[in-house]
Short mmCIF file of C-alpha atoms in Angstrom, two decimals:
data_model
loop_
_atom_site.label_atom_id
_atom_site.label_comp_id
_atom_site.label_asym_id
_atom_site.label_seq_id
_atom_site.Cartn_x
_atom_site.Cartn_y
_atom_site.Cartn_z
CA UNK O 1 69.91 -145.42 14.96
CA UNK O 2 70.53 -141.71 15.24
CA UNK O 3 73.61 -140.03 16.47
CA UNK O 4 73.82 -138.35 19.78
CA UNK O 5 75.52 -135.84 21.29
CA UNK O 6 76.58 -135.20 24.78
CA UNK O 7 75.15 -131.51 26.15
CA UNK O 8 74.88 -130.37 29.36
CA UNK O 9 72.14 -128.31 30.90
CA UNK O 10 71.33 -126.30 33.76
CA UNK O 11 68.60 -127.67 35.86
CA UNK O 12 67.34 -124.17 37.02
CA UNK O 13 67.48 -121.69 34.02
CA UNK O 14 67.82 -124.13 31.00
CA UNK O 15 71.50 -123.02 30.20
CA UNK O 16 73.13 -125.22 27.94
CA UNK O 17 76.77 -125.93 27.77
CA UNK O 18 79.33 -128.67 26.03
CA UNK O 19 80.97 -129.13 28.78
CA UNK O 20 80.58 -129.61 32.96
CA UNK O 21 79.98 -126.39 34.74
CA UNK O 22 80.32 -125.99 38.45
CA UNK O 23 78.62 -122.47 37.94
CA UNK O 24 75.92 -120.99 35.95
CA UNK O 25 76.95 -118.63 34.01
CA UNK O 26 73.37 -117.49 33.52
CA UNK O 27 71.52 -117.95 36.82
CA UNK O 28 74.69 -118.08 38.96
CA UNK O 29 73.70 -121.11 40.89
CA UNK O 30 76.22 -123.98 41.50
CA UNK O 31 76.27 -127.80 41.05
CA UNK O 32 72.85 -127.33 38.53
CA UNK O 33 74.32 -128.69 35.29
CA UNK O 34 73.16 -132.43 34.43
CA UNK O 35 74.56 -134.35 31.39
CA UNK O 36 71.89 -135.23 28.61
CA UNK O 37 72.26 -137.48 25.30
CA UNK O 38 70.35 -135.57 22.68
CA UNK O 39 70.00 -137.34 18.94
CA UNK O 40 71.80 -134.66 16.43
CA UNK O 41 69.52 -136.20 13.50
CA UNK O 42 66.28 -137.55 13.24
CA UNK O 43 63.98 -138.62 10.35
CA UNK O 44 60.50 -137.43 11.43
CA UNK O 45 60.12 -135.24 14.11
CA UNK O 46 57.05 -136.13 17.04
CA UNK O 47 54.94 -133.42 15.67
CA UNK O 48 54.56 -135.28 12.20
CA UNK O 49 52.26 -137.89 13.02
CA UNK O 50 49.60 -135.48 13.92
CA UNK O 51 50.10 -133.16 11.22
CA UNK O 52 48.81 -134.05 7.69
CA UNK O 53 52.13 -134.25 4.99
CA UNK O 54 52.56 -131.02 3.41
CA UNK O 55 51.23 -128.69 6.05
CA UNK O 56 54.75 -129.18 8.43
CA UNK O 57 56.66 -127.19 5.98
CA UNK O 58 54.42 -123.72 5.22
CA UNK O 59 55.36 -121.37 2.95
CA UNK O 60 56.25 -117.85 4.48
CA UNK O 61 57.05 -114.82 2.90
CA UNK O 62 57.07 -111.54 4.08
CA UNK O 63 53.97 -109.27 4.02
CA UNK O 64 52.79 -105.46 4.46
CA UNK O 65 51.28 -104.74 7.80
CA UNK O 66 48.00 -103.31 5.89
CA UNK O 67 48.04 -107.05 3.64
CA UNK O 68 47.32 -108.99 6.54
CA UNK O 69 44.01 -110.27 6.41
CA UNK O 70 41.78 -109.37 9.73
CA UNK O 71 40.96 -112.54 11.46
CA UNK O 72 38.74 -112.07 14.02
CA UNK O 73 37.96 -115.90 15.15
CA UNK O 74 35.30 -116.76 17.86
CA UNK O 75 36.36 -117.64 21.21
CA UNK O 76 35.41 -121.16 22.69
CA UNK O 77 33.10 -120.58 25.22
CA UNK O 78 34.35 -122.47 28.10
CA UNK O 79 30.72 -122.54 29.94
CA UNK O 80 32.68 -121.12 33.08
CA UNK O 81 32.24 -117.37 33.56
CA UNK O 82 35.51 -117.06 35.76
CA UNK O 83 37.56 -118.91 33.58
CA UNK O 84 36.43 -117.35 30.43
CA UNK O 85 37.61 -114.05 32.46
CA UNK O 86 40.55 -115.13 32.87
CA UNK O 87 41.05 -116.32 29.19
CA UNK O 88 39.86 -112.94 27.90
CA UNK O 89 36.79 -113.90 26.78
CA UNK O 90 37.09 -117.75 26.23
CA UNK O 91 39.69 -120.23 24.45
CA UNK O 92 41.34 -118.57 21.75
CA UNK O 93 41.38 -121.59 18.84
CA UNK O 94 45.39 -122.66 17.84
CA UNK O 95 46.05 -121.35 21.38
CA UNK O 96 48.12 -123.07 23.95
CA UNK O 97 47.62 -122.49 27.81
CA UNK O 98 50.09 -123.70 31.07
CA UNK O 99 47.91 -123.72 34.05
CA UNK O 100 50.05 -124.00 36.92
CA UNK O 101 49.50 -124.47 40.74
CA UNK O 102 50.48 -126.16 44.05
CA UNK O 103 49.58 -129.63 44.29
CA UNK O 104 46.52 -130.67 45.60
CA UNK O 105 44.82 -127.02 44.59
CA UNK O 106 42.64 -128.33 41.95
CA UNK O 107 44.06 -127.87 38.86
CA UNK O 108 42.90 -131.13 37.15
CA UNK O 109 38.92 -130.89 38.96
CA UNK O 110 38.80 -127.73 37.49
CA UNK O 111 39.88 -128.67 33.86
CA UNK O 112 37.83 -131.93 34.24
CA UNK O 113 34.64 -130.64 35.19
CA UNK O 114 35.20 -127.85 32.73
CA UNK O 115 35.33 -130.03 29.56
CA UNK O 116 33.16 -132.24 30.79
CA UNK O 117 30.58 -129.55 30.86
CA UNK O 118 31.39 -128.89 27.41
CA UNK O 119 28.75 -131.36 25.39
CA UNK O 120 29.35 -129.34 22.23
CA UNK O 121 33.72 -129.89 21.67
CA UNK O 122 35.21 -133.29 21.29
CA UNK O 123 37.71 -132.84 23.95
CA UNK O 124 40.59 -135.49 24.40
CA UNK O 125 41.80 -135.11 28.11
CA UNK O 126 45.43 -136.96 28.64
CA UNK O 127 46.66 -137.93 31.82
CA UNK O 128 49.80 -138.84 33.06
CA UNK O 129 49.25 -139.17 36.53
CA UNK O 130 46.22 -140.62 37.34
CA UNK O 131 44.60 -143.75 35.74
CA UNK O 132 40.91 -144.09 34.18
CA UNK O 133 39.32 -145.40 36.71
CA UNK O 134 40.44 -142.54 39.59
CA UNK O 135 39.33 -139.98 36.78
CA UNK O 136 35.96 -141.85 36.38
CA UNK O 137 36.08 -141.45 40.25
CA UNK O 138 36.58 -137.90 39.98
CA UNK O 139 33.99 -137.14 37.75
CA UNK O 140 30.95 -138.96 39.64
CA UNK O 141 32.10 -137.03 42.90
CA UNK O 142 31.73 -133.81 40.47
CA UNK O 143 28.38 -135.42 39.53
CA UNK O 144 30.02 -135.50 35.58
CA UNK O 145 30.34 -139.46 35.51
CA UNK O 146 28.47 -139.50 31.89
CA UNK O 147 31.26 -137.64 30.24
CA UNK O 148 29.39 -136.00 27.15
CA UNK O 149 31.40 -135.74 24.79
CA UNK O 150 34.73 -136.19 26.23
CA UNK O 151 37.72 -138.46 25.23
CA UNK O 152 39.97 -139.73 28.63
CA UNK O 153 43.47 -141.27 27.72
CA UNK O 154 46.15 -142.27 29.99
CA UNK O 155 49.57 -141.85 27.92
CA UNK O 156 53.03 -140.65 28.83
CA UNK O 157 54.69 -140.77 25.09
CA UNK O 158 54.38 -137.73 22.82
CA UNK O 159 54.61 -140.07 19.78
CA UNK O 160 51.14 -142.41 20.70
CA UNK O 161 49.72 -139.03 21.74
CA UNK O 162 49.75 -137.70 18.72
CA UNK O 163 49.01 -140.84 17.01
CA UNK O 164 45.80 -140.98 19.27
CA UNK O 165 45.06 -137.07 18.13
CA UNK O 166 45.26 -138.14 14.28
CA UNK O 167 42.76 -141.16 15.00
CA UNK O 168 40.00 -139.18 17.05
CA UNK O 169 40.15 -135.78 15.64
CA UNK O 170 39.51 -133.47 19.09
CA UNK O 171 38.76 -129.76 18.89
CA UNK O 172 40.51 -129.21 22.36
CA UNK O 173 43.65 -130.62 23.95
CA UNK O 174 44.44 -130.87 27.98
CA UNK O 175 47.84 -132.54 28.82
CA UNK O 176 47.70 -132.90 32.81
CA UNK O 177 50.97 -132.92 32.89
CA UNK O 178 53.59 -131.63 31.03
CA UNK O 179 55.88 -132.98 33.10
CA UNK O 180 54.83 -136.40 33.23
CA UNK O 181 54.99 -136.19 28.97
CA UNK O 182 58.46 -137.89 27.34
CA UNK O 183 59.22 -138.01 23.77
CA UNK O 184 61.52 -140.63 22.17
CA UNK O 185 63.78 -138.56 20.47
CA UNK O 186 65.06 -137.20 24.13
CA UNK O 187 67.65 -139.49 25.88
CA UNK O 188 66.52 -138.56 29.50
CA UNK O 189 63.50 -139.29 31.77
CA UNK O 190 60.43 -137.40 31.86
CA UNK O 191 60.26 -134.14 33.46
CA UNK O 192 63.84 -132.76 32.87
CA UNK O 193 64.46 -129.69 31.44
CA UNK O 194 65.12 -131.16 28.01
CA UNK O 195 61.74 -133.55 28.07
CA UNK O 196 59.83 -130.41 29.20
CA UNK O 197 60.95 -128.34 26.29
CA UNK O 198 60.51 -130.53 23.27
CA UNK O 199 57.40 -131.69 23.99
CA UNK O 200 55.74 -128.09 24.60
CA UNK O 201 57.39 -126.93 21.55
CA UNK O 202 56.43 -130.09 19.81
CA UNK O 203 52.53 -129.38 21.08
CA UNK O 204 53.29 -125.43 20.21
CA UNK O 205 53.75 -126.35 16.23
CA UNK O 206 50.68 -129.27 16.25
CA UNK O 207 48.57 -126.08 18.37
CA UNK O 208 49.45 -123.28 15.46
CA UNK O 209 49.32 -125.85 12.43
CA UNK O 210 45.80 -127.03 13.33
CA UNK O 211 44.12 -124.43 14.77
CA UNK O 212 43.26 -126.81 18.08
CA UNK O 213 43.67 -125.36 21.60
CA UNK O 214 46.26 -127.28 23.98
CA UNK O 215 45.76 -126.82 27.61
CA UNK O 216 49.03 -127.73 29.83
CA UNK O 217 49.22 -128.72 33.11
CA UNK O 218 52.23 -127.65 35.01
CA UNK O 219 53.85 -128.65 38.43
CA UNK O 220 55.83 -125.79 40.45
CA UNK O 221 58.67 -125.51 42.87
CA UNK O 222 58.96 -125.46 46.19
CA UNK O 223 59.54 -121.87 45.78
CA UNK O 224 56.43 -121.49 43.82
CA UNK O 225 57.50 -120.74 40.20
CA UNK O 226 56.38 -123.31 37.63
CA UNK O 227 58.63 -126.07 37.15
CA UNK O 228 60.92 -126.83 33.85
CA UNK O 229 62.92 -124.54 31.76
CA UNK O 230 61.80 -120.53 31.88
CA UNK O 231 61.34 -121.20 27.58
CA UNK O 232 57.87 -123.14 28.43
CA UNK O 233 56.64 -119.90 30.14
CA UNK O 234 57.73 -118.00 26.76
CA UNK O 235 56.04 -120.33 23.93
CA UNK O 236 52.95 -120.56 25.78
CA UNK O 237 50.35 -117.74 24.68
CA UNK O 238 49.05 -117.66 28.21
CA UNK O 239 49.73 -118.49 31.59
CA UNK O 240 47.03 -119.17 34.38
CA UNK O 241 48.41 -119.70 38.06
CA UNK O 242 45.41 -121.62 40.29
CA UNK O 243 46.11 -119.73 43.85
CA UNK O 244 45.10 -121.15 47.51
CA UNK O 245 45.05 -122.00 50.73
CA UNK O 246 44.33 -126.20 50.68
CA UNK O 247 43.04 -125.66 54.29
CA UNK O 248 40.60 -122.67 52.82
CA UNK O 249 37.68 -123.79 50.54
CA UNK O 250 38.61 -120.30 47.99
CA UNK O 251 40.73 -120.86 45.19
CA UNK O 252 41.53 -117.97 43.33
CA UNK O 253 42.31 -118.04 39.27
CA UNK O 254 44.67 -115.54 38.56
CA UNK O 255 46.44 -114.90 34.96
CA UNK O 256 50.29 -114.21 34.76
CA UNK O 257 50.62 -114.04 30.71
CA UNK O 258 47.87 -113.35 28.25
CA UNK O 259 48.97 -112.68 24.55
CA UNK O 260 44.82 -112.25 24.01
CA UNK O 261 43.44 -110.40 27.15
CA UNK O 262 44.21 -108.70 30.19
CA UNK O 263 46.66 -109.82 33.04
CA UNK O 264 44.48 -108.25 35.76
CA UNK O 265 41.69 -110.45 35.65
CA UNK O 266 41.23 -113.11 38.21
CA UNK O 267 38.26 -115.71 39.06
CA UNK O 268 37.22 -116.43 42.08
CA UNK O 269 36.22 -120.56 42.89
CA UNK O 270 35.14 -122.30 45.92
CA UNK O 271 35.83 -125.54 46.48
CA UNK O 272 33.03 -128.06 47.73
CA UNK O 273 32.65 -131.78 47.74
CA UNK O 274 31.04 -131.81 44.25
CA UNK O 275 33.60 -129.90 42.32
CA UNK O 276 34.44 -125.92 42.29
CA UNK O 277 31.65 -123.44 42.31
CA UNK O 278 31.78 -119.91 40.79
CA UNK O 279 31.70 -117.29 42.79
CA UNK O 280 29.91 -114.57 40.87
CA UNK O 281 29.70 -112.21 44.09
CA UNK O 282 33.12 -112.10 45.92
CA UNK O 283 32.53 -109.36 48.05
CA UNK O 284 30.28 -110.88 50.09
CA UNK O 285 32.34 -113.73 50.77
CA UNK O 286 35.35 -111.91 51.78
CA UNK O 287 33.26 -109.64 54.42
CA UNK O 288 32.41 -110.29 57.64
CA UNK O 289 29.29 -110.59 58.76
CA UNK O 290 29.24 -108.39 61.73
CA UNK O 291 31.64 -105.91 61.86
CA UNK O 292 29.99 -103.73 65.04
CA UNK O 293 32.66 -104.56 67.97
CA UNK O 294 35.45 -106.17 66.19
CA UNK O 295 38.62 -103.76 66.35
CA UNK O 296 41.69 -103.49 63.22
CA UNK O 297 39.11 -104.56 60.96
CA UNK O 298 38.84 -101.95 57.56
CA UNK O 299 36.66 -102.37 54.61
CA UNK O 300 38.10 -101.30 51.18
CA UNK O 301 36.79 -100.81 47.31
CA UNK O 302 39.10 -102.90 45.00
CA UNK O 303 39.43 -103.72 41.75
CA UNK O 304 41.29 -106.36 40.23
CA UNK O 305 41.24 -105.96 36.34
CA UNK O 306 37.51 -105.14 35.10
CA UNK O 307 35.94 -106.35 38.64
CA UNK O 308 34.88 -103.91 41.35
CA UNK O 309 34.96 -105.61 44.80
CA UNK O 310 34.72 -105.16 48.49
CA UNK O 311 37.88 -106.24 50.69
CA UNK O 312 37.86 -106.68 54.57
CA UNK O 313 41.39 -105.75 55.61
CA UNK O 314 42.51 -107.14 59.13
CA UNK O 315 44.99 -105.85 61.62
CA UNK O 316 46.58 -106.50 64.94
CA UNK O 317 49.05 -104.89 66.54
CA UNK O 318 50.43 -105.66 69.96
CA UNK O 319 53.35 -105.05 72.18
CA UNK O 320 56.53 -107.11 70.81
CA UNK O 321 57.17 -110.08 72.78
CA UNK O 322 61.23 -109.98 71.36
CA UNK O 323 63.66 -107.81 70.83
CA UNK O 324 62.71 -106.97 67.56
CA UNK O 325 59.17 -106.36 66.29
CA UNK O 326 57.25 -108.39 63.53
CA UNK O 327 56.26 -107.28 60.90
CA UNK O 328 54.12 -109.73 59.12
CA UNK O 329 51.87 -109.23 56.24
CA UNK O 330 49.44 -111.79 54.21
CA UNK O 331 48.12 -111.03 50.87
CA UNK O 332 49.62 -107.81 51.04
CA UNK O 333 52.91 -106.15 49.89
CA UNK O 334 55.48 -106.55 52.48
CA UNK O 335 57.54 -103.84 51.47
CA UNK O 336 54.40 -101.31 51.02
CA UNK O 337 53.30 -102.20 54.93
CA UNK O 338 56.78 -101.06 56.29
CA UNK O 339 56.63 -97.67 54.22
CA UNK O 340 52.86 -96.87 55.44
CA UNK O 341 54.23 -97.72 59.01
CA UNK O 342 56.76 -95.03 58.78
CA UNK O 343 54.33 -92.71 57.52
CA UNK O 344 52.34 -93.39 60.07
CA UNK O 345 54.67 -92.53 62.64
CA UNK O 346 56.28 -89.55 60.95
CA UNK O 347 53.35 -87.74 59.59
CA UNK O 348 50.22 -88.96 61.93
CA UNK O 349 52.73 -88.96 65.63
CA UNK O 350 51.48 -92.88 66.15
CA UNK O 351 54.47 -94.88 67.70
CA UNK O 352 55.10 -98.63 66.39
CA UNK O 353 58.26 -98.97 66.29
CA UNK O 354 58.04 -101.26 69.51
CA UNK O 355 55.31 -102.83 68.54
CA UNK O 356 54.47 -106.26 66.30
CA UNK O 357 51.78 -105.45 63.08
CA UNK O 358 49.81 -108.28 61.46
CA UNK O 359 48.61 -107.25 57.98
CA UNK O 360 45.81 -110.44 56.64
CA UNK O 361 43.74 -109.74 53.48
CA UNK O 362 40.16 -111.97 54.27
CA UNK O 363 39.79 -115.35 52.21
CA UNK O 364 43.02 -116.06 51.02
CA UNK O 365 42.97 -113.15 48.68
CA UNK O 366 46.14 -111.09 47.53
CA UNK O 367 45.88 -107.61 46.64
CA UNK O 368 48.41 -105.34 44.75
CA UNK O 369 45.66 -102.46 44.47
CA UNK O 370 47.27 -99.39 45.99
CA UNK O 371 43.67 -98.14 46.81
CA UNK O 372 44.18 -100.16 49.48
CA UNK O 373 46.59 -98.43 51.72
CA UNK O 374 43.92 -96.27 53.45
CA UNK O 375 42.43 -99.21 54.47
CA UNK O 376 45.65 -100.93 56.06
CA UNK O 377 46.47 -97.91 58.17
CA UNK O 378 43.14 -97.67 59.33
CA UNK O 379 42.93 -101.00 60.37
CA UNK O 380 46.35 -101.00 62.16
CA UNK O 381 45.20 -97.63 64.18
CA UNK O 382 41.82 -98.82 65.36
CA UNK O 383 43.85 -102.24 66.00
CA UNK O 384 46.52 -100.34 68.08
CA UNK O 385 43.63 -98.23 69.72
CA UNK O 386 41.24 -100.85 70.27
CA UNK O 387 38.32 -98.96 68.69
CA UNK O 388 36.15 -100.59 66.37
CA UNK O 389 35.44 -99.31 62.92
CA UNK O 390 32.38 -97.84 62.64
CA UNK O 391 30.05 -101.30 60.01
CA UNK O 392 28.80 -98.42 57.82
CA UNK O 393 31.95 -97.16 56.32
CA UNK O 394 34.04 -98.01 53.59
CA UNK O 395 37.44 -96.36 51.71
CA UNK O 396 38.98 -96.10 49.12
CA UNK O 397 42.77 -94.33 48.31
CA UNK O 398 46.73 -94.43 48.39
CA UNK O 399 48.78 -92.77 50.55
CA UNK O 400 51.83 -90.88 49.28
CA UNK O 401 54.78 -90.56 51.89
CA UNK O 402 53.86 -87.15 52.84
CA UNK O 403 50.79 -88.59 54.46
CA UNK O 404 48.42 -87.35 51.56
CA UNK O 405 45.40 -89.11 50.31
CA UNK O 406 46.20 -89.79 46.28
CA UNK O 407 43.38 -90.31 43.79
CA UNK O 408 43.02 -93.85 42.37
CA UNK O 409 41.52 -94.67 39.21
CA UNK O 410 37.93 -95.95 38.41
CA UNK O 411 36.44 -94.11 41.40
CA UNK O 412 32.61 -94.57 40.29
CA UNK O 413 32.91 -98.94 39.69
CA UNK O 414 34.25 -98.48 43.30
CA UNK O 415 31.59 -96.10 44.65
CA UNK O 416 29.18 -98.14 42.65
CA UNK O 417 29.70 -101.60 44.13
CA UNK O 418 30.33 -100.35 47.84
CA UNK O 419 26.62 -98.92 47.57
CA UNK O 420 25.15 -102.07 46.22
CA UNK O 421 26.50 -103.99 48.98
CA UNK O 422 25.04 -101.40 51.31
CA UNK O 423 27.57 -99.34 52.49
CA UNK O 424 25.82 -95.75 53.96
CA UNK O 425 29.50 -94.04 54.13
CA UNK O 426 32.69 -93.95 51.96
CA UNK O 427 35.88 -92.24 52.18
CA UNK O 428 37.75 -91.48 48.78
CA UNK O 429 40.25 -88.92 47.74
CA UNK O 430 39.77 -85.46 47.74
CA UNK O 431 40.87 -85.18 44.13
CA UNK O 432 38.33 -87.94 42.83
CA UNK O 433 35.25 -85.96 43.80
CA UNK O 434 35.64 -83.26 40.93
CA UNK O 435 35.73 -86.02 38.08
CA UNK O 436 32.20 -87.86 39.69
CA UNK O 437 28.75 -86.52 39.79
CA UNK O 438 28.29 -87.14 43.37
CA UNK O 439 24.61 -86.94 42.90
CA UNK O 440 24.30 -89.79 41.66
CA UNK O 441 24.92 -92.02 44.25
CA UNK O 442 22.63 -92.63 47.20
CA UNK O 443 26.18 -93.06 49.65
CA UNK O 444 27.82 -90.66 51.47
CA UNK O 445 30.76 -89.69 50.08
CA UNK O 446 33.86 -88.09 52.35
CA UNK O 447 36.61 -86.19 50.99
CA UNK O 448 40.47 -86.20 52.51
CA UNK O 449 43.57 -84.66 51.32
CA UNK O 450 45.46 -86.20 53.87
CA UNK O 451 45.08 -89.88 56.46
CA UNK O 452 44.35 -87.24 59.46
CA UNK O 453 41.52 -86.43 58.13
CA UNK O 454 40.17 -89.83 57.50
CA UNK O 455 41.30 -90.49 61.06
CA UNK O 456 38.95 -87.43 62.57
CA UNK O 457 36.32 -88.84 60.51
CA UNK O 458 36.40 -92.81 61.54
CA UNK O 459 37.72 -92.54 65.00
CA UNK O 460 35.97 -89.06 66.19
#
């Protein structure tokens, strides 16, 4: 039997110490240190048994940047559009991927009816939570019950996990969920911050020594970061948060960490009772139908990583009930609301300081595009006048603290997509119009320097 030592380790940040801490030195948080028994020796580590002898211990040396062969390896096409996306472009091969979200989101429907749409890939999907008969459930609701080519296993022990890789050969790897995974060589119970750990650095080293994807699952707090030591964000090569309201059928795809693509993409899903459905047109989802005699609504041109599309913002302000107003924003940058507020009232004359302001971005969407500030205080003025936007207009621009209109970047995508949804009239920065050929477009396009004259032009 192997020796063990006696560590202790901080349940929030992963700290370890030899001894009982009352305080973090590292996070600063109190009472967070739990005792763990962890063996100091070990003949074969968990990776082993699904690694062929010989190929554990690789032979590095040091190379010249201009030795390195180019590898340019295909991407797995994941027959999704919005996850691919997200990805980059597809599944990187040797890659490993956390997927994290709130429970109940989706996260396993959306892996499960994405491999099993994948007839091409031996896929091995391993589940910790559920049994096989709720995932053959799952997958006739999704109207998947056949399974193509799809392996399901219900295991919780890194050790048979591996065992079962070596036996079946798979070309991808979903673990739903990390958490739920233990390994034997850990003395504590599945999910602490040591379990977590070893087993995704145990999955990193089978991922890069095989060349086969692994796909994590991972739970998050209450406070909505993902759950287990920060290291797990670190090793993985990407991380892909699932976003949503569970009362709203949208779920948004969104990635945090990409070692292969971009971190401004985002997908766009919505849930119905046969599994998650692309959306391949958001903007009309997140607008209104009719706009003509609805007041604080504003319709803006955003762009989250390469995709161009329209955003209804929505306002209401009203006369504070309390002492103090509200200031309340949703999907939108609390922070950035209170500074366009004061801008508002120092540069434009508006008074709000006695008034409550409700900032909602339509269907569930957040938005850190600062193209969308016209927008905001355009919705909270025709909200505080009562006047309704005129359906026909659209904007597009940022608004410095001197109350001037700022140019924003990739003016024609925006321009472009606001006129194929049918927009007559759009309102952009004054500074954008020398870089576009304006003749191109069929829209009407407004110039401002500063949010007065936007005003003049939407509330004349």
């Amino acid at each position: 039997m192997a020796k063990t030592k006696t560590v202790y380790v901080c349940s929030e940040c992963g700290q370890e110490s030899l001894k009982w801490i009352g305080k973090c030195p590292n996070c600063g948080q109190w009472n967070t240190f739990k005792e763990f028994h962890i063996p100091t020796e070990s003949s074969k580590s968990p990776v082993a048994a699904a690694i062929p002898d010989g190929d554990t211990k690789r032979k590095n040396a040091p190379m010249h940047l201009n030795e390195i062969p180019d590898a340019d390896e295909p991407r797995i096409d994941m027959h999704d559009n919005e996850l691919n996306r997200v990805l980059g472009g597809g599944l990187v091969p040797g890659s490993i991927v956390l997927l994290g979200g709130e429970p109940g989101i989706g996260k396993s429907t959306l892996l499960l009816q994405t491999t099993l749409n994948l007839a091409d890939r031996r896929v091995l999907y391993v589940s910790g939570e559920e049994s096989l008969h709720q995932l053959k459930m799952r997958a006739d609701r999704i109207g998947k019950g056949r399974g193509g080519n799809t392996l399901i296993l219900c295991e919780t022990v890194l050790e048979n996990i591996f065992t079962y890789i070596a036996d079946t050969k798979p070309e991808i790897v979903i673990i739903d969920s990390i958490q739920t995974i233990s390994t034997e060589t850990v003395d504590s119970s599945p999910g602490s911050i040591s379990q977590v750990r070893e087993c995704a650095a145990a999955l990193l080293q089978f991922a890069k020594a095989q060349n086969i994807p692994v796909i994590l699952i991972g739970h998050i707090t209450k406070e909505g970061s993902l759950a287990g030591p920060k290291i797990l964000e670190h090793i993985v090569d990407a991380v892909i948060q699932f976003e949503g309201d569970r009362n709203c059928l949208y779920r948004i795809l969104r990635s945090i960490k990409n070692r292969f693509g971009s971190t401004s993409e985002l997908g766009i899903y919505e849930m119905m009772q046969d599994g998650l459905r692309q959306v391949s047109n958001p903007s009309e989802m997140l607008l209104t139908e009719d706009l003509s005699d609805l007041s604080g609504i504003a319709i803006s041109s955003t762009i989250e990583g390469m995709r161009p599309f329209m955003v209804e913002t929505q306002a209401l302000v009203s006369t504070a009930a309390y002492g103090t107003p509200q200031r309340t924003a949703t999907g939108f940058d609390q922070r950035r609301l209170n500074m366009l507020l004061a801008v508002l009232e120092k540069k434009v004359g508006f008074k709000l300081a006695q008034k409550d302001v409700f900032i909602n971005i339509a269907g569930g969407l957040r938005v850190t595009d600062l193209a969308m500030d016209l927008s905001v205080i355009s919705a909270i003025l025709s909200s505080n006048m009562d006047m309704p936007i005129e359906p026909s207009y659209c904007m597009c621009g940022e608004v410095g603290l001197s109350g001037e209109v700022r140019q924003v970047s990739r003016i024609e995508q925006r321009i472009a997509e606001a006129e194929k949804i049918g927009f007559k009239n759009m309102i952009i920065p004054f500074y954008n119009l020398k870089s576009i050929d304006a003749s191109r477009f069929n829209i009407r396009l407004i110039p401002v320097k500063k949010v007065e004259e936007a005003f003049r032009e939407l509330f004349a």
